[in-house]
Coordinates of C-alpha atoms (C1' of nucleotides) in Angstrom, one line a residue:
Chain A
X9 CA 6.1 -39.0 24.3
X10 CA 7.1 -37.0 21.2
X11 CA 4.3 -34.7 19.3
X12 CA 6.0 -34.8 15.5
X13 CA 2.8 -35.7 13.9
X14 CA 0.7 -33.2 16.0
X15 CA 0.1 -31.0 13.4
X16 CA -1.4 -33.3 11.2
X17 CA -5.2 -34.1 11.0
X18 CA -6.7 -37.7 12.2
X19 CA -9.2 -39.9 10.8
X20 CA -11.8 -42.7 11.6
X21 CA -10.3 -45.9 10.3
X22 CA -13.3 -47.8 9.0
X23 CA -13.1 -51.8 8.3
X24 CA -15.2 -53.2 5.5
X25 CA -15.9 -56.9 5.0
X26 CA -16.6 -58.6 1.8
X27 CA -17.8 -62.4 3.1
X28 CA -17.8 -65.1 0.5
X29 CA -19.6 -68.2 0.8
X30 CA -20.5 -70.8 -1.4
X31 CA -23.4 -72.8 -1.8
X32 CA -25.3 -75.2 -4.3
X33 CA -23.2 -73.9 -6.9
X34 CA -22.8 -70.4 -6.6
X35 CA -20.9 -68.0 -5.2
X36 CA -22.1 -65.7 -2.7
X37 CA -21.6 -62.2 -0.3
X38 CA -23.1 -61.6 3.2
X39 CA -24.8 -58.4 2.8
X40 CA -26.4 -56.1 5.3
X41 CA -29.6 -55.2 4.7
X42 CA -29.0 -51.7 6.9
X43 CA -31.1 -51.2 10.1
X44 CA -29.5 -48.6 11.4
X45 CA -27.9 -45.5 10.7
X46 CA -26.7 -44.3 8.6
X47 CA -28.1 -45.0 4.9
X48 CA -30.5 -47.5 6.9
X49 CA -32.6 -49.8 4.6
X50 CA -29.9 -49.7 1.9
X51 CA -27.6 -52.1 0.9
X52 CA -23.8 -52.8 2.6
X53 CA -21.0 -54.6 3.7
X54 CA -20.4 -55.5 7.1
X55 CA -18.5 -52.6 8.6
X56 CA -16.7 -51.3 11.5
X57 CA -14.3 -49.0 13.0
X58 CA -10.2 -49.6 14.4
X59 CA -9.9 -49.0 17.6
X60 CA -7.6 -48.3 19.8
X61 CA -5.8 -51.3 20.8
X62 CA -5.9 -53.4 18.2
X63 CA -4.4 -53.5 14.3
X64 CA -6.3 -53.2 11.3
X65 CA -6.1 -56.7 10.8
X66 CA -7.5 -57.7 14.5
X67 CA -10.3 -54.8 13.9
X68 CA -11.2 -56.9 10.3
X69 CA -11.3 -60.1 12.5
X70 CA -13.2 -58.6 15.2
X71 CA -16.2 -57.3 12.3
X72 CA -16.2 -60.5 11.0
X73 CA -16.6 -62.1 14.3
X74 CA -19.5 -59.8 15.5
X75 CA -21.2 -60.8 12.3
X76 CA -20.9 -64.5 11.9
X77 CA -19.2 -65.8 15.5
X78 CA -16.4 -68.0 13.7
X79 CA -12.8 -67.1 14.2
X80 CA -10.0 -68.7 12.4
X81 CA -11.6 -67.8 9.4
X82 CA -9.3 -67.0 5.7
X83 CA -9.2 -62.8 5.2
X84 CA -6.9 -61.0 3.0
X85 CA -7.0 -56.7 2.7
X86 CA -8.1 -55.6 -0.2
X87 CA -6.7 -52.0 0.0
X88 CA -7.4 -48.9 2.0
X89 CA -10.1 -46.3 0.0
X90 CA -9.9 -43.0 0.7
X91 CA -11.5 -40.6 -1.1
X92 CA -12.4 -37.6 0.7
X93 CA -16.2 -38.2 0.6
X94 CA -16.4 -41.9 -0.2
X95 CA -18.9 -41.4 3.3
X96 CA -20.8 -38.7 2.4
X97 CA -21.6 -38.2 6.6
X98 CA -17.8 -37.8 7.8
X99 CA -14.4 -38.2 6.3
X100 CA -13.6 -42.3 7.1
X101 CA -10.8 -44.2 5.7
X102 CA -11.9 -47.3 5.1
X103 CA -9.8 -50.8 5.1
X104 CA -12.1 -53.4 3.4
X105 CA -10.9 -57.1 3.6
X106 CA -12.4 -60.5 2.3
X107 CA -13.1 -63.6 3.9
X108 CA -13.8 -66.8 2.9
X109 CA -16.0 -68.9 5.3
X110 CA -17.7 -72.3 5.4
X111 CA -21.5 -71.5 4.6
X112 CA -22.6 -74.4 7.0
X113 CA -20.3 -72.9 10.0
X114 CA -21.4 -69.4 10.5
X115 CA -23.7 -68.5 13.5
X116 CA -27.4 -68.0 11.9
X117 CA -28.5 -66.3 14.6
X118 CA -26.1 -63.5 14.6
X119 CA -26.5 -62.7 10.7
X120 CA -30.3 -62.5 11.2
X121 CA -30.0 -60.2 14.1
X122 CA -27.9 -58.2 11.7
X123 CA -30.3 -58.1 8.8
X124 CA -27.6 -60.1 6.6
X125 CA -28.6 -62.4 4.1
X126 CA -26.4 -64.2 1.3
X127 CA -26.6 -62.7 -2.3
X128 CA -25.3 -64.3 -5.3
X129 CA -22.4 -62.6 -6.3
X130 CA -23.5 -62.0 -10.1
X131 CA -26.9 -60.4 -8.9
X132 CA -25.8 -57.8 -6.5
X133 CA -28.2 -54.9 -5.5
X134 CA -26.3 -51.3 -5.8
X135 CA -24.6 -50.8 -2.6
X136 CA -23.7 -47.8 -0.4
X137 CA -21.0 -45.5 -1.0
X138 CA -17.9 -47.1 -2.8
X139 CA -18.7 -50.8 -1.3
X140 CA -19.4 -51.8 -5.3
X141 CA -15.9 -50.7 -5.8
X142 CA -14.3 -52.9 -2.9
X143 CA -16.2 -56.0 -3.7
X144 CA -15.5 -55.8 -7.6
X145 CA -11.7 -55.3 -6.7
X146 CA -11.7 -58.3 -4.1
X147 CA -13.5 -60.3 -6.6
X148 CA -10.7 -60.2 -8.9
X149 CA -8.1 -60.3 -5.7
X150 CA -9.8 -63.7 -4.3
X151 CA -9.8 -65.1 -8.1
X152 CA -6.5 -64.2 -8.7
X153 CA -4.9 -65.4 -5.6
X154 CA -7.1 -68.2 -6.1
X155 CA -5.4 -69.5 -9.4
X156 CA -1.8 -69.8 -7.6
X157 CA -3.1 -70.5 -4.0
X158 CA -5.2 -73.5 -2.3
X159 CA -7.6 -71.3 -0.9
X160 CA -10.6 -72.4 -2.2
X161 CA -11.1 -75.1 0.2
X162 CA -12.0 -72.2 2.8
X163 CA -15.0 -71.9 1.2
X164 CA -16.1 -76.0 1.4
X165 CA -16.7 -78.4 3.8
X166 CA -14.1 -80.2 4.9
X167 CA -14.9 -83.6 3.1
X168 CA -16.1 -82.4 -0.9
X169 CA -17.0 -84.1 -3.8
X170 CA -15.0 -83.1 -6.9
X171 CA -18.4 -81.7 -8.6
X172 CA -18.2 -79.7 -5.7
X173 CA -15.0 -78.9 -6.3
X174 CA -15.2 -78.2 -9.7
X175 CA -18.6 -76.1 -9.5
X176 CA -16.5 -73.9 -7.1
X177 CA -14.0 -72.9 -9.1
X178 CA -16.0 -72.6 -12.5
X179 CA -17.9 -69.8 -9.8
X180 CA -14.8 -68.5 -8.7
X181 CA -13.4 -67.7 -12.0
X182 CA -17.0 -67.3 -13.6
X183 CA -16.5 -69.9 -16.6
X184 CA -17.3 -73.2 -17.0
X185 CA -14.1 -76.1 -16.8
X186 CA -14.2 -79.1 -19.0
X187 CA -14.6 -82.3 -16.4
X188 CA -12.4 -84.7 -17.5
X189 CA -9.1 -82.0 -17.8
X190 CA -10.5 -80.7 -14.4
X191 CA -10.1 -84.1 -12.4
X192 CA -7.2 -84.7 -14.3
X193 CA -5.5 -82.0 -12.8
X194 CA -6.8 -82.8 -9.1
X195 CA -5.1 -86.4 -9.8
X196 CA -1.7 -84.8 -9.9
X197 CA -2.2 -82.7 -6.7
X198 CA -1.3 -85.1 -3.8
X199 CA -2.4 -82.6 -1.5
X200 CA -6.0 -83.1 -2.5
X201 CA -6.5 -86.6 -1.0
X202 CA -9.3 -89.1 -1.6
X203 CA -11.3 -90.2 1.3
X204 CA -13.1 -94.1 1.8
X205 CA -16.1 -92.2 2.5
X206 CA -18.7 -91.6 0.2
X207 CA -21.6 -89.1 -0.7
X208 CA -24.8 -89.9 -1.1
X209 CA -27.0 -86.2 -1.4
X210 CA -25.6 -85.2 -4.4
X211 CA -26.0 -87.7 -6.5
X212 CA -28.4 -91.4 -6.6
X213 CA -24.5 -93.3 -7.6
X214 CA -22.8 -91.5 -4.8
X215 CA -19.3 -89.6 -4.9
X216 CA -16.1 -90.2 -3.5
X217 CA -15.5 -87.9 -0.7
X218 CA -11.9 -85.6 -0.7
X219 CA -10.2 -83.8 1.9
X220 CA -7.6 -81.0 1.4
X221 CA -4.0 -81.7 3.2
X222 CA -3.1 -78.2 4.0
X223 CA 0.9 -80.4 5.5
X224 CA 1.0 -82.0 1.9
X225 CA 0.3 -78.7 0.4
X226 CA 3.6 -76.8 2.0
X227 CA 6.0 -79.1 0.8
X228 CA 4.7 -79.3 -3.1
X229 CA 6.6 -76.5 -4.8
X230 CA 3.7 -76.5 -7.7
X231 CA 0.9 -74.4 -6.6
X232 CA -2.6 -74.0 -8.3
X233 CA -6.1 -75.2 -6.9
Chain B
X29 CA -24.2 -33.5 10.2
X30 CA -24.7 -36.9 11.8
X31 CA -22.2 -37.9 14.7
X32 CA -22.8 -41.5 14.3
X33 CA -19.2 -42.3 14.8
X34 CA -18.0 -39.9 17.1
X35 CA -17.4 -42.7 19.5
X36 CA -14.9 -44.4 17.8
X37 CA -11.3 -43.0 17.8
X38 CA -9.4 -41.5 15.3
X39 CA -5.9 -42.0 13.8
X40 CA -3.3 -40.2 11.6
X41 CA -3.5 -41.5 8.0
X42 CA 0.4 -41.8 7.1
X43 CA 1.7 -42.3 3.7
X44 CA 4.7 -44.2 2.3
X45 CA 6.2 -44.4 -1.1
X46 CA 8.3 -47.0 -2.6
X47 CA 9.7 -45.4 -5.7
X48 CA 11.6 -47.4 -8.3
X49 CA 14.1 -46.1 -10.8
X50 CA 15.7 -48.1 -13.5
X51 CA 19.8 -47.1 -14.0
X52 CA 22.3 -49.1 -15.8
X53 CA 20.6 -52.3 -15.5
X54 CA 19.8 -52.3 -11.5
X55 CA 16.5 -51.5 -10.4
X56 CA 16.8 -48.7 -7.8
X57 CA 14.9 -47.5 -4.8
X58 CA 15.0 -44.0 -3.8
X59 CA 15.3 -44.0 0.0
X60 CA 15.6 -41.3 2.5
X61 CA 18.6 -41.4 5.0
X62 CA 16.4 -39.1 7.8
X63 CA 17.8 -35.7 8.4
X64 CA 14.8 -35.2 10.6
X65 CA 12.5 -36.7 13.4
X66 CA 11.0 -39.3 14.1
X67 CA 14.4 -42.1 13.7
X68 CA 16.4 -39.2 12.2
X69 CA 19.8 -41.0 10.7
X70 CA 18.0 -43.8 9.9
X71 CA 17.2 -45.3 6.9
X72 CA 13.5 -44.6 5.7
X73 CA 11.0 -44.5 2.7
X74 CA 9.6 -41.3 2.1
X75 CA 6.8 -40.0 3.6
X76 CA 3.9 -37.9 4.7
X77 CA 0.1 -37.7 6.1
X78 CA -3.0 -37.4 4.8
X79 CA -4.5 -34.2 4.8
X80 CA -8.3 -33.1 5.2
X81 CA -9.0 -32.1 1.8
X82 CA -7.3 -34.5 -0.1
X83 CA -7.9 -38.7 -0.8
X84 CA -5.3 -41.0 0.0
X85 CA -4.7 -41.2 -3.7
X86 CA -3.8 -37.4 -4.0
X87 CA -1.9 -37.7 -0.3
X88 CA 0.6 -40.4 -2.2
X89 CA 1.5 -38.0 -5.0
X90 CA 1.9 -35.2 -3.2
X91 CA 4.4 -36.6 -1.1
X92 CA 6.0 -38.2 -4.1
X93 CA 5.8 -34.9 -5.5
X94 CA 7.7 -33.3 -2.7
X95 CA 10.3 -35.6 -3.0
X96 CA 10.9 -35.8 -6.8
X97 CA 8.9 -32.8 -8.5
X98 CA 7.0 -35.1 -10.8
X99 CA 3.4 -35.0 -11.7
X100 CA 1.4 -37.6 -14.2
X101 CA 3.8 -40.8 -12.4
X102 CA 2.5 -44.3 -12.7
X103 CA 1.2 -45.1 -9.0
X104 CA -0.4 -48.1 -7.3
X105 CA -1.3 -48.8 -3.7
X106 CA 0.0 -51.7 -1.9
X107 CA -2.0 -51.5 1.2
X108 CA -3.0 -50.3 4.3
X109 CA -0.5 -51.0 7.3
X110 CA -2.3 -51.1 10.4
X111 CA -0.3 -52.6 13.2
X112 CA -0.9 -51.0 16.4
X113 CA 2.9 -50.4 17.5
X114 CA 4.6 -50.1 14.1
X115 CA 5.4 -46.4 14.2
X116 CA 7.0 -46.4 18.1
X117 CA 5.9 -42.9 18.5
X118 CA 2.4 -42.4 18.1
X119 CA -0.4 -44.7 16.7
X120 CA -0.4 -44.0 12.2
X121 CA -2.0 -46.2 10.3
X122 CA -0.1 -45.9 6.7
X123 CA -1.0 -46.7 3.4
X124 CA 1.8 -47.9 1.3
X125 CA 1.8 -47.0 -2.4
X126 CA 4.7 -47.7 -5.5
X127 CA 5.8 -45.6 -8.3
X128 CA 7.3 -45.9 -11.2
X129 CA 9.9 -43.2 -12.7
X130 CA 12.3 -42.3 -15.1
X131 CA 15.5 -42.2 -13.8
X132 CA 16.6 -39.0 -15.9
X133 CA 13.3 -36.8 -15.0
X134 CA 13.1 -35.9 -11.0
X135 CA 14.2 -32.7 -9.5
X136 CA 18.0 -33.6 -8.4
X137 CA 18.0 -30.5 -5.8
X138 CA 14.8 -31.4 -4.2
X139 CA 16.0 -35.1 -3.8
X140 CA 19.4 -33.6 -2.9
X141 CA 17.5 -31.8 0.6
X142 CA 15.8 -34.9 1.6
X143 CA 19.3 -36.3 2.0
X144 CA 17.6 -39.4 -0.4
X145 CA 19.3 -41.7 -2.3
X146 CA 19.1 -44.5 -5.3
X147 CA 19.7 -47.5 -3.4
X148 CA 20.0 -51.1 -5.3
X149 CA 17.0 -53.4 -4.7
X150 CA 18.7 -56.4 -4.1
X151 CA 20.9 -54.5 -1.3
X152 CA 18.8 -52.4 0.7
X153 CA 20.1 -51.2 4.1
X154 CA 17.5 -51.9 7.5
X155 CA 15.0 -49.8 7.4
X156 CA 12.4 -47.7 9.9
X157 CA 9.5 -49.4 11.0
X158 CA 7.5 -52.2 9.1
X159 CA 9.1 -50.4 5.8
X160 CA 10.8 -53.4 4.5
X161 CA 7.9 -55.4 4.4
X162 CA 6.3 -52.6 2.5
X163 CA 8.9 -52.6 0.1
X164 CA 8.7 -56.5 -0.2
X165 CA 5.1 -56.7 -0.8
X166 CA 5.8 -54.0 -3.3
X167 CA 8.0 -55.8 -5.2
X168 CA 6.1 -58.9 -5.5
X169 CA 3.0 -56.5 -6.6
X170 CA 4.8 -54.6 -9.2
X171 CA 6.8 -58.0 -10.3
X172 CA 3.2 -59.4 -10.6
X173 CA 1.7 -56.6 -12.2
X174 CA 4.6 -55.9 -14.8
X175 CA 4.0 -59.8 -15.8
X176 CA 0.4 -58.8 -16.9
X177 CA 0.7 -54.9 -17.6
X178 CA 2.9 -52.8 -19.8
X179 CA 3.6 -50.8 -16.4
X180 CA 7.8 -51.4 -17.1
X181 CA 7.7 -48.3 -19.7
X182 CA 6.8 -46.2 -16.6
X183 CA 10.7 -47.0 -15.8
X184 CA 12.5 -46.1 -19.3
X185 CA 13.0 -43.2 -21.2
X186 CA 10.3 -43.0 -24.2
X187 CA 13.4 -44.4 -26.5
X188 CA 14.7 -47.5 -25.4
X189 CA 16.7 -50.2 -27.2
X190 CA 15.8 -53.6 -26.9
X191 CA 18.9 -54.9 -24.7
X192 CA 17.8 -52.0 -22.0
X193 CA 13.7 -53.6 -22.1
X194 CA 15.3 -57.4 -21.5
X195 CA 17.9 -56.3 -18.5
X196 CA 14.5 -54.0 -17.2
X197 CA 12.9 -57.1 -17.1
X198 CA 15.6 -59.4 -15.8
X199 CA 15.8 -56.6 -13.4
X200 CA 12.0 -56.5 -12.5
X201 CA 11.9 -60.7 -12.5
X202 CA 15.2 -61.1 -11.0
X203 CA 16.3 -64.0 -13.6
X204 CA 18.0 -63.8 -16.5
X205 CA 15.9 -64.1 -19.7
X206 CA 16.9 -65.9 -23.3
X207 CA 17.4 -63.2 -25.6
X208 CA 16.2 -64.5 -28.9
X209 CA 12.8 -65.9 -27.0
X210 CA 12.7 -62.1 -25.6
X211 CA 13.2 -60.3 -28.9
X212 CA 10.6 -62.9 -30.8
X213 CA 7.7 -62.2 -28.2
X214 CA 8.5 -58.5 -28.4
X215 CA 8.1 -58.5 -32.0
X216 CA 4.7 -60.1 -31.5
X217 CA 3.5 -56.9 -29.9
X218 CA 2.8 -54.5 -32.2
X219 CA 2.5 -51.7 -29.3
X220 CA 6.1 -51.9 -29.1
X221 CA 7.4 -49.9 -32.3
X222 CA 10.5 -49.7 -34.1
X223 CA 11.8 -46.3 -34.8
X224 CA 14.7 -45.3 -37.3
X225 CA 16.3 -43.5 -34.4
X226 CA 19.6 -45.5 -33.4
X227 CA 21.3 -45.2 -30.3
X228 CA 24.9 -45.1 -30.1
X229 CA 25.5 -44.8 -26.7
X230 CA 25.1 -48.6 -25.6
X231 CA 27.4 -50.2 -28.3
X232 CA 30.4 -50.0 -31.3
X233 CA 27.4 -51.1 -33.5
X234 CA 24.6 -48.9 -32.8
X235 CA 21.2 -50.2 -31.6
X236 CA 17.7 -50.0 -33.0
X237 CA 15.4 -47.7 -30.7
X238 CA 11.8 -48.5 -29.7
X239 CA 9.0 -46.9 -28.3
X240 CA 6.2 -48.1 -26.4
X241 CA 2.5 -47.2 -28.3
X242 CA 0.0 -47.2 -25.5
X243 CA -2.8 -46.2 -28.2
X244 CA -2.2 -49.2 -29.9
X245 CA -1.8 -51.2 -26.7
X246 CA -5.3 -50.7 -25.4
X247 CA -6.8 -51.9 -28.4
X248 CA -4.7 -55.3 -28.2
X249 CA -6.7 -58.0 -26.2
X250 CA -3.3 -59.6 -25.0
X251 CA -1.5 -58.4 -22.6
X252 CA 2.4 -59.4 -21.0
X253 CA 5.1 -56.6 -21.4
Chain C
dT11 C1' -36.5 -98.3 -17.2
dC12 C1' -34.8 -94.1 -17.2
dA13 C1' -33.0 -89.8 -15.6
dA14 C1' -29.1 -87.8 -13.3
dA15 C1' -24.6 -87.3 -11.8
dA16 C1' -20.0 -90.1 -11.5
dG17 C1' -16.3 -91.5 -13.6
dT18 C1' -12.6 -92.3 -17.2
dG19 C1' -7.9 -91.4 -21.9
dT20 C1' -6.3 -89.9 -26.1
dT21 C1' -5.0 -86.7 -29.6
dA22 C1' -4.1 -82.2 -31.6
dA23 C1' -2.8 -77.5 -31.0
dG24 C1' -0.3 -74.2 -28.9
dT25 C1' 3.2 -72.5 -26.0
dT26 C1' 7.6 -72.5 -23.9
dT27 C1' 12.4 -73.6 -23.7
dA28 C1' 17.0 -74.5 -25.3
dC29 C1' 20.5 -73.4 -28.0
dA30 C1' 25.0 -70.8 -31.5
dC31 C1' 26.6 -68.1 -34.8
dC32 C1' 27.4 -63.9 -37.8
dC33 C1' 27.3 -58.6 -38.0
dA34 C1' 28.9 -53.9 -37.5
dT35 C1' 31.8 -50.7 -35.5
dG36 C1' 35.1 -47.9 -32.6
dA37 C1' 39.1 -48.2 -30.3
Chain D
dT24 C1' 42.2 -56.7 -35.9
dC25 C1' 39.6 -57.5 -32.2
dA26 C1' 36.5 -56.9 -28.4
dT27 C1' 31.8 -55.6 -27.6
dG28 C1' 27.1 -55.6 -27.8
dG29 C1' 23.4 -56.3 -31.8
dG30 C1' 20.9 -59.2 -34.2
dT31 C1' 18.7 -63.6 -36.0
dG32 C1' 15.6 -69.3 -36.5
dT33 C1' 14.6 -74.0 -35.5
dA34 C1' 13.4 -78.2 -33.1
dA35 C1' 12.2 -80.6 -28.9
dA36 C1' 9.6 -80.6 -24.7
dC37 C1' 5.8 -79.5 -22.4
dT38 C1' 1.2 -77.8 -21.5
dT39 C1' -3.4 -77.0 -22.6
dA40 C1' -7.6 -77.9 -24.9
dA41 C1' -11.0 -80.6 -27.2
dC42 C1' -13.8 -84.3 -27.1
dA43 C1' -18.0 -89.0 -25.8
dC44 C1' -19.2 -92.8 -23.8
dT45 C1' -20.1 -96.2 -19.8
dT46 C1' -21.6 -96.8 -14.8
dT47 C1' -24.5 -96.8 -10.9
dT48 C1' -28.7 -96.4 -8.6
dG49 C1' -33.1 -94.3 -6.6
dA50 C1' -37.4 -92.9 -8.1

DNA sequence: TCAAAAGTGTTAAGTTTACACCCATGA
DNA sequence: TCATGGGTGTAAACTTAACACTTTTGA
């Protein structure tokens, strides 16, 4: 084993989570109300540490798992922040990610053993140490990426109405979208297939039911939605 | 002082810089060919660690500092690479970050004794590590960015004729771009001034020379170039 | 019967693309 | 005088934005 690095110092790797869900219309983060140390009873992210023998990546997954027990789930980084006393306890490099996770999926038991409830993402309470700054910057990462990528579906059920659909997006990107150039948009995307099925909660007339085809998706150069 | 993570483990903090230069119409990378170890004779980007007192941020331009001599350089981060066996040698989890420069400002001697060299973009050699997927998720950032942000400047010298902005950005896009669409959007942007300076350099005829206005660009609510 | 959400096309405005020739100059 | 890069405008194609009424049905 070869020491050429020895010389240099070593750092705690943190993880940091910013969970999106979306429900009734409005976008949403998984928050920890903290009850524990340190900064307990403040506001956070869902955090964590890399260890040994996994990647950044698999340490993200692993957070994400502890909190809400899905796997499979959409993340993306959103950087690596590093200022030298962004943790005012101990010098931590943190590696904050997003995810975007079905809201009806997620383990409830797990989040309420953690203190985690779902905040609407245009009323969020100050958080700790520079987690305002990750969740603004994967805001704008998740809408951008968003605009040229099907990802939003991550965040529905797999059968949606197109209110649904369309309420998502006018949350995503924070304005509202004119119905009728909305759907016909969704009309050219093949990948976004009507279903026989109908729904009957949302509305007394019922709405047609659509599914997402991630395999028709692929082979459609176009992109957006 | 707490100890609330001392049982989590602790990793060196590398650095990496993908540094661009713009010569003669090829967008450059400066890249090390290692006259030291780790993979010495190999090619590399350049590199370094992140030290106690210093942020990531400030890690990234010292290093680029090292290499080039240049302060005040246009930097962003790409991300954090955090596979567990992508340096061989030991376990580093880097952060990857791009720069812009001007081709006719860095220190030639201290580039000279880092053995580094300005390698076209579109015919880079194999490089250390996960370092070409740094590079290529660079390039997609930067390309993105540039599209949005009047980051190319960053690349030219503060005079610039218009032919050298289009091949920059034919460059940057890597397709070739109508010149009499270019020119009319450019003279929509007021932040891109004419001067009477002419430069004789580039042709028989002589060519206007422009400057980019970065007063007057913050103050437009458009953006693109 | 009425409130509430579902569904449906057309036109104007704006943006993007395609395209070809004359100009000035140094060699 | 000619080769080289500098400089200039218009029309067609395409994309985006604006806009209002009818349908269904459960309460």
């Amino acid at each position: 084993m070869n020491n050429y690095y020895s010389h240099h110092p070593k750092f705690y790797v943190g993880i940091d989570c910013i969970i999106f869900g979306f429900n009734d219309g409005e976008l949403n983060l998984l928050l920890l109300k903290r009850n524990f140390q340190p900064a307990m009873g403040e506001w956070s992210l869902m955090g964590g540490f890399t260890q040994e023998n996994e990647s950044t990546d698999d340490a993200a997954k692993r957070v994400l798992h502890d909190l809400t027990g899905l796997d499979n789930v959409y993340m993306e980084q959103v950087g690596a922040f590093g200022e030298v006393s962004r943790d005012p306890g101990e010098r931590v490099v943190s590696i904050a990610y997003y995810a975007l996770i079905n809201i009806d999926e997620y383990d409830r038991k797990l989040v309420q053993q953690h203190n985690a409830f779902w905040v609407n993402v245009n009323e969020l309470p100050p958080l700790i140490f520079d987690h305002s700054i990750m969740v603004e910057k994967a805001r704008k990462l998740m809408q951008q990426k968003a605009s040229t990528k099907p990802i939003g579906f991550n965040l529905l059920p797999k059968l949606f109405t197109l209110s649904q659909l369309q309420s998502l997006y006018e949350a995503i990107y924070g304005e509202e979208i004119d119905k009728r150039n909305f759907r016909k948009r969704v009309a050219e995307m093949d990948y976004i297939e009507k279903t026989e099925k109908i729904d009957k909660q949302g509305s007394k007339r019922g709405a047609a039911l659509y599914q997402f085809n991630n395999k028709a998706y692929r082979k459609d150069p176009k992109f957006k939605l």
